[in-house]
Short mmCIF file of C-alpha atoms in Angstrom, two decimals:
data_model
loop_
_atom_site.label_atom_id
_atom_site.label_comp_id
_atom_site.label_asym_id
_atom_site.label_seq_id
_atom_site.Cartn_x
_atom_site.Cartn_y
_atom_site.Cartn_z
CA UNK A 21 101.69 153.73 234.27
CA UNK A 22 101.65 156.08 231.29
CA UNK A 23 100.34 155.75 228.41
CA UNK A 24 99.82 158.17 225.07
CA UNK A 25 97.03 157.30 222.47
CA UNK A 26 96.85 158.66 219.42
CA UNK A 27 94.62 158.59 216.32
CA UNK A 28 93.82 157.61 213.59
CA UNK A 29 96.48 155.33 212.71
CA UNK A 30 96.45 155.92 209.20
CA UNK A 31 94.70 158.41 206.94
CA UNK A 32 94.14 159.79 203.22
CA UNK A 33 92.60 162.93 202.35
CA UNK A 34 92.58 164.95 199.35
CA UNK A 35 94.47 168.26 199.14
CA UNK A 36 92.36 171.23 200.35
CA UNK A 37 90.56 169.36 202.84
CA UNK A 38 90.53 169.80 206.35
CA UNK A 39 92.71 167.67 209.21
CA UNK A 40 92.47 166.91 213.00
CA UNK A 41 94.68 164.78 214.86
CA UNK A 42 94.11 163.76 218.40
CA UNK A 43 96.59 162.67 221.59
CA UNK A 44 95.94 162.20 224.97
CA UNK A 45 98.20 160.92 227.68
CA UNK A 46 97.26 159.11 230.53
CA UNK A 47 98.65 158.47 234.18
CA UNK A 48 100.78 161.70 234.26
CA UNK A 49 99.91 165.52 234.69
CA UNK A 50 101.41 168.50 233.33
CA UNK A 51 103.32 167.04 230.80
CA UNK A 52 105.18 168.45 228.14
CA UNK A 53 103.51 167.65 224.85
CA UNK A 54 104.56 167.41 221.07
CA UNK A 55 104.29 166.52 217.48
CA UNK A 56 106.85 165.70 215.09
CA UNK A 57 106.79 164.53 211.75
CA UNK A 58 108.44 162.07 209.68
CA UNK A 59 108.72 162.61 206.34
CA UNK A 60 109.49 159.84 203.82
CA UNK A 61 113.35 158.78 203.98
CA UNK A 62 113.95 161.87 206.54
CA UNK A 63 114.34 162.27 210.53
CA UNK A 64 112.24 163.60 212.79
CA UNK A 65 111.56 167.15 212.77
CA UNK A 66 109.92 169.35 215.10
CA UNK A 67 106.61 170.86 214.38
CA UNK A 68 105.02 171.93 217.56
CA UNK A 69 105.47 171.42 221.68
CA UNK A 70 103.69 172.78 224.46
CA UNK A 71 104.65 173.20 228.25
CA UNK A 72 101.10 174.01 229.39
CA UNK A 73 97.63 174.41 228.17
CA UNK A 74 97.08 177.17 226.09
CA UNK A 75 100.98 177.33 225.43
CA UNK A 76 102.08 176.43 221.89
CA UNK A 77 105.63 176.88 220.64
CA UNK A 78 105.63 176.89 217.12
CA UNK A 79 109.04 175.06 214.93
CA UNK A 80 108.28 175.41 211.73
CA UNK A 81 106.21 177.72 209.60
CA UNK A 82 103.47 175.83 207.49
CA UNK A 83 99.95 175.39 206.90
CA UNK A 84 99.84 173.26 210.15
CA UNK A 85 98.32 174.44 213.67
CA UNK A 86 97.86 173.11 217.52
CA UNK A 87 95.96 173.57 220.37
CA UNK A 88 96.41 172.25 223.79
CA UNK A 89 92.35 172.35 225.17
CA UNK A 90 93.10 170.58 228.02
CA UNK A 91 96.48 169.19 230.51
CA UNK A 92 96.57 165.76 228.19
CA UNK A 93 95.47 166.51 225.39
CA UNK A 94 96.89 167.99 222.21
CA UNK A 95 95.52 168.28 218.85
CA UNK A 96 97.11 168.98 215.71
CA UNK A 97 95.15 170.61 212.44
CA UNK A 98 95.73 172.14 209.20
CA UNK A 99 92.60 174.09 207.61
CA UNK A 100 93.62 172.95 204.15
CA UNK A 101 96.12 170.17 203.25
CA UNK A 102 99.14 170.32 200.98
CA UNK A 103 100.42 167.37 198.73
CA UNK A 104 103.28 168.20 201.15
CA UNK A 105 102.17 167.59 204.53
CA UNK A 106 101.66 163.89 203.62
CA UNK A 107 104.09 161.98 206.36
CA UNK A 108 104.10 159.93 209.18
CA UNK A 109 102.86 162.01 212.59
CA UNK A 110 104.01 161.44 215.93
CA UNK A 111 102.48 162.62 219.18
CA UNK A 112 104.93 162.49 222.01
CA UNK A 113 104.93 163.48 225.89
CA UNK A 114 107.60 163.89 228.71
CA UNK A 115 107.89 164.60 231.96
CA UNK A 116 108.19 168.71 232.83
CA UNK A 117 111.40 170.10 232.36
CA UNK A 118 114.95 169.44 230.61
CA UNK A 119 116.70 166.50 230.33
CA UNK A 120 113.59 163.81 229.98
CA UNK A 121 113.00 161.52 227.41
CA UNK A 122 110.02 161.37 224.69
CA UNK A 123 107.80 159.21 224.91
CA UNK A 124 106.13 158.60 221.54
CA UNK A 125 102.60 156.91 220.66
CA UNK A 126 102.82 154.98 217.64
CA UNK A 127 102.15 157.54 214.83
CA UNK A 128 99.41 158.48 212.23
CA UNK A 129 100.47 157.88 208.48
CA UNK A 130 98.57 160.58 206.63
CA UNK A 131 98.71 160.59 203.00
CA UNK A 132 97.07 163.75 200.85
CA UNK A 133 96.18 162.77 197.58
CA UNK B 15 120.95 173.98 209.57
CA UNK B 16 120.99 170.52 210.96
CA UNK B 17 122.04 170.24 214.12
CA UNK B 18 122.36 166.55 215.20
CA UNK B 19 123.72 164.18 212.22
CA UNK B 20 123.61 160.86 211.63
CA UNK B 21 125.64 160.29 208.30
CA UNK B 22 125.27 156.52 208.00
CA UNK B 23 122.06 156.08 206.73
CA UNK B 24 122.11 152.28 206.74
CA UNK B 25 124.43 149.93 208.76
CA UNK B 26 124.58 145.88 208.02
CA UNK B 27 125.99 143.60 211.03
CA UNK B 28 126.22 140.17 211.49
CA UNK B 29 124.05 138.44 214.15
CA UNK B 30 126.63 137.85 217.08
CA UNK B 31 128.53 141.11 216.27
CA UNK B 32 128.69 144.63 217.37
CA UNK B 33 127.22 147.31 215.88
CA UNK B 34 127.95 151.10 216.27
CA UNK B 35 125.93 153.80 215.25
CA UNK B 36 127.41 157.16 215.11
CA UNK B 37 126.56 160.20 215.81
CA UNK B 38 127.59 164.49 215.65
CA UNK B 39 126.39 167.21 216.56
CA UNK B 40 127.87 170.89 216.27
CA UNK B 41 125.78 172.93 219.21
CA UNK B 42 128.52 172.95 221.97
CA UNK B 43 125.70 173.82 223.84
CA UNK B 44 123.69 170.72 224.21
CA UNK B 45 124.17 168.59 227.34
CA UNK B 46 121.99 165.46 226.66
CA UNK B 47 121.78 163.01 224.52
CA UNK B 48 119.68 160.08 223.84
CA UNK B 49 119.03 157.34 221.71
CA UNK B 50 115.80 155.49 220.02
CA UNK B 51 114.66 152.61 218.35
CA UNK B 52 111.68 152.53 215.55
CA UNK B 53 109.94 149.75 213.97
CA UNK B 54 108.08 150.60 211.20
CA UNK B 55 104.79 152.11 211.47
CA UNK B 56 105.16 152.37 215.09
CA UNK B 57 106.58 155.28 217.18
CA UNK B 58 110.27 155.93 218.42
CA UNK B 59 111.10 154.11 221.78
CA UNK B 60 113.76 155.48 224.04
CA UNK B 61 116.49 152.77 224.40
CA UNK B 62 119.18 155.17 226.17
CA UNK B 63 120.70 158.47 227.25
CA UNK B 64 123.80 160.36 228.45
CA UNK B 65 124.15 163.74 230.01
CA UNK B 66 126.96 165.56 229.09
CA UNK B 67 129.28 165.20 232.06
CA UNK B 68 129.74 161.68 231.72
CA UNK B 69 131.50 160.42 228.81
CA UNK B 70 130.01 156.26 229.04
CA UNK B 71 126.48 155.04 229.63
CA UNK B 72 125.92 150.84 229.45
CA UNK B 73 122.35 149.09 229.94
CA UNK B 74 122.67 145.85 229.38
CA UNK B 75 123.54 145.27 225.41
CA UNK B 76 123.97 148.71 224.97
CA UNK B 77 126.71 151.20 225.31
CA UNK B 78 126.85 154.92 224.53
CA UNK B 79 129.80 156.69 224.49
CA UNK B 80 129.92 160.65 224.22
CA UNK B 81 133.21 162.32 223.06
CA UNK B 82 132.87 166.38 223.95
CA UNK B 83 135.96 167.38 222.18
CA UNK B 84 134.41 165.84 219.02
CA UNK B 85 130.78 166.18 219.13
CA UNK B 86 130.42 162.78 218.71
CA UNK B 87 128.34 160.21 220.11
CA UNK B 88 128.17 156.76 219.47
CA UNK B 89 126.16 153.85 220.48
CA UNK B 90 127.03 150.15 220.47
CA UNK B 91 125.07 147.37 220.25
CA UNK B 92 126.46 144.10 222.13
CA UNK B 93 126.09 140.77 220.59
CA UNK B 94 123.76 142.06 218.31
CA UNK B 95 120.36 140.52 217.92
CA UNK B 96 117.82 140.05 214.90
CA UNK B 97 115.24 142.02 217.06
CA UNK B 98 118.04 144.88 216.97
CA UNK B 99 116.84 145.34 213.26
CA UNK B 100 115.42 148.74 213.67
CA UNK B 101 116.10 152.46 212.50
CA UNK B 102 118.05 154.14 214.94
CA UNK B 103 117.35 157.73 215.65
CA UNK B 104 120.43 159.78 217.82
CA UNK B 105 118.73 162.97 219.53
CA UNK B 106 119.68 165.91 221.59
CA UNK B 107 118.85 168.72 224.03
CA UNK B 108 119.76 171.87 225.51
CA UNK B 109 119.81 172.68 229.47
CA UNK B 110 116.77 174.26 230.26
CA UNK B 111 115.14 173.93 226.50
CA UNK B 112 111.87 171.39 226.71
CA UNK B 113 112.81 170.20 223.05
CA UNK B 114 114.99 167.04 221.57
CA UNK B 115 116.44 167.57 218.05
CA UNK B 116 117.10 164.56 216.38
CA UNK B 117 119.61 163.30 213.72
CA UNK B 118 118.10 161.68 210.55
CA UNK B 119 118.32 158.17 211.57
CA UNK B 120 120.34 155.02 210.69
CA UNK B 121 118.96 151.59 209.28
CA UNK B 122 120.62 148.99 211.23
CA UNK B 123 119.66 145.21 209.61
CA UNK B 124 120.92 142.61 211.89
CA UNK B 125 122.11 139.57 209.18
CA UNK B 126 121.50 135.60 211.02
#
């Protein structure tokens, strides 16, 4: 079966530093990989996905960046971190092409202080 | 601009009862829909979905209904359960896009 990891679970960094988060999927290939963000008393919104490695579509304009090194994994950064990218971060995958549902790993509360 | 809209941001039901959690959406171009559950400090689970050229989707407890001619989806919840105390998140997708926009999500507290 499939499963996503992702990690840390929670965070707190002070604004200017630097961030990595990391998520890998398991049991699947070629998936279709993303992060959204939650932000506190909002929905989920759209920050990043990827088809393939190397491919990043990018939703909204920030500080924020991805990279897709390898088929399952997907890591989201920011060089230096804004009061306003504190939020609740959620890795997801699905299978290739339209139509499929997300499935989400359980998130990464970051809070920049 | 947002797309998908849940404007319920909190719903209170009665153990036993049903609830319904709505749902709209103004790109005429999407063609599926779906539904998720989140506990806090855990990621969304998908509960259920609907393509566009049905217009009724049941799994057990739940039921989502999609009206075209309104944009509107809804999903209900039937008896409801304490366990169904969750935030609800409606989301949506365009044929051939490899995206889901979602609504803002609806509190749904389950009363015993």
């Amino acid at each position: 079966s499939q499963t996503i990891h992702q990690w840390p679970a929670t965070l707190v960094q002070p604004v200017g530093s630097p961030l990595s988060l990391e998520c890998t999927v398991e049991g699947t290939s070629n998936p279709n990989l993303y992060w959204y963000r939650q932000a506190a008393g909002r929905g989920l919104q759209l920050l990043f996905y990827s088809v393939g490695i190397g491919q990043i579509s990018s939703e909204v304009p920030q500080n924020l960046s991805a990279s897709r090194p390898q088929d399952r994994q997907f890591i989201l950064s920011s060089k230096k971190l804004l009061l306003s990218d504190s939020g609740f971060y959620l890795c997801a995958w699905s299978v290739r092409g339209s139509g499929s549902p997300l499935h989400f790993g359980n998130g990464t509360r970051l809070t920049v202080t | 601009d947002q797309q998908v809209k849940q404007n319920s941001p909190s719903l209170s039901v009665q153990e036993g009862r049903i609830s319904i959690l709505n749902c709209d959406y103004t790109n005429s171009m999407f063609d599926y829909f779906l539904w998720y559950k989140k506990y806090p400090a855990e990621g969304p689970t998908f509960l259920i979905s609907i393509s566009s050229i049905k217009d009724k989707n049941e799994d057990g407890r739940f039921t989502v209904f999609l009206n075209k001619s309104a944009k509107h989806l809804s999903l209900h919840i039937v008896p409801s359960q304490p366990g169904d105390s969750a935030v609800y998140f409606c989301a949506a997708s365009v044929e051939g896009a490899q995206k889901l926009v979602f609504g803002q999500g609806t509190r749904l507290t389950i009363n015993p």
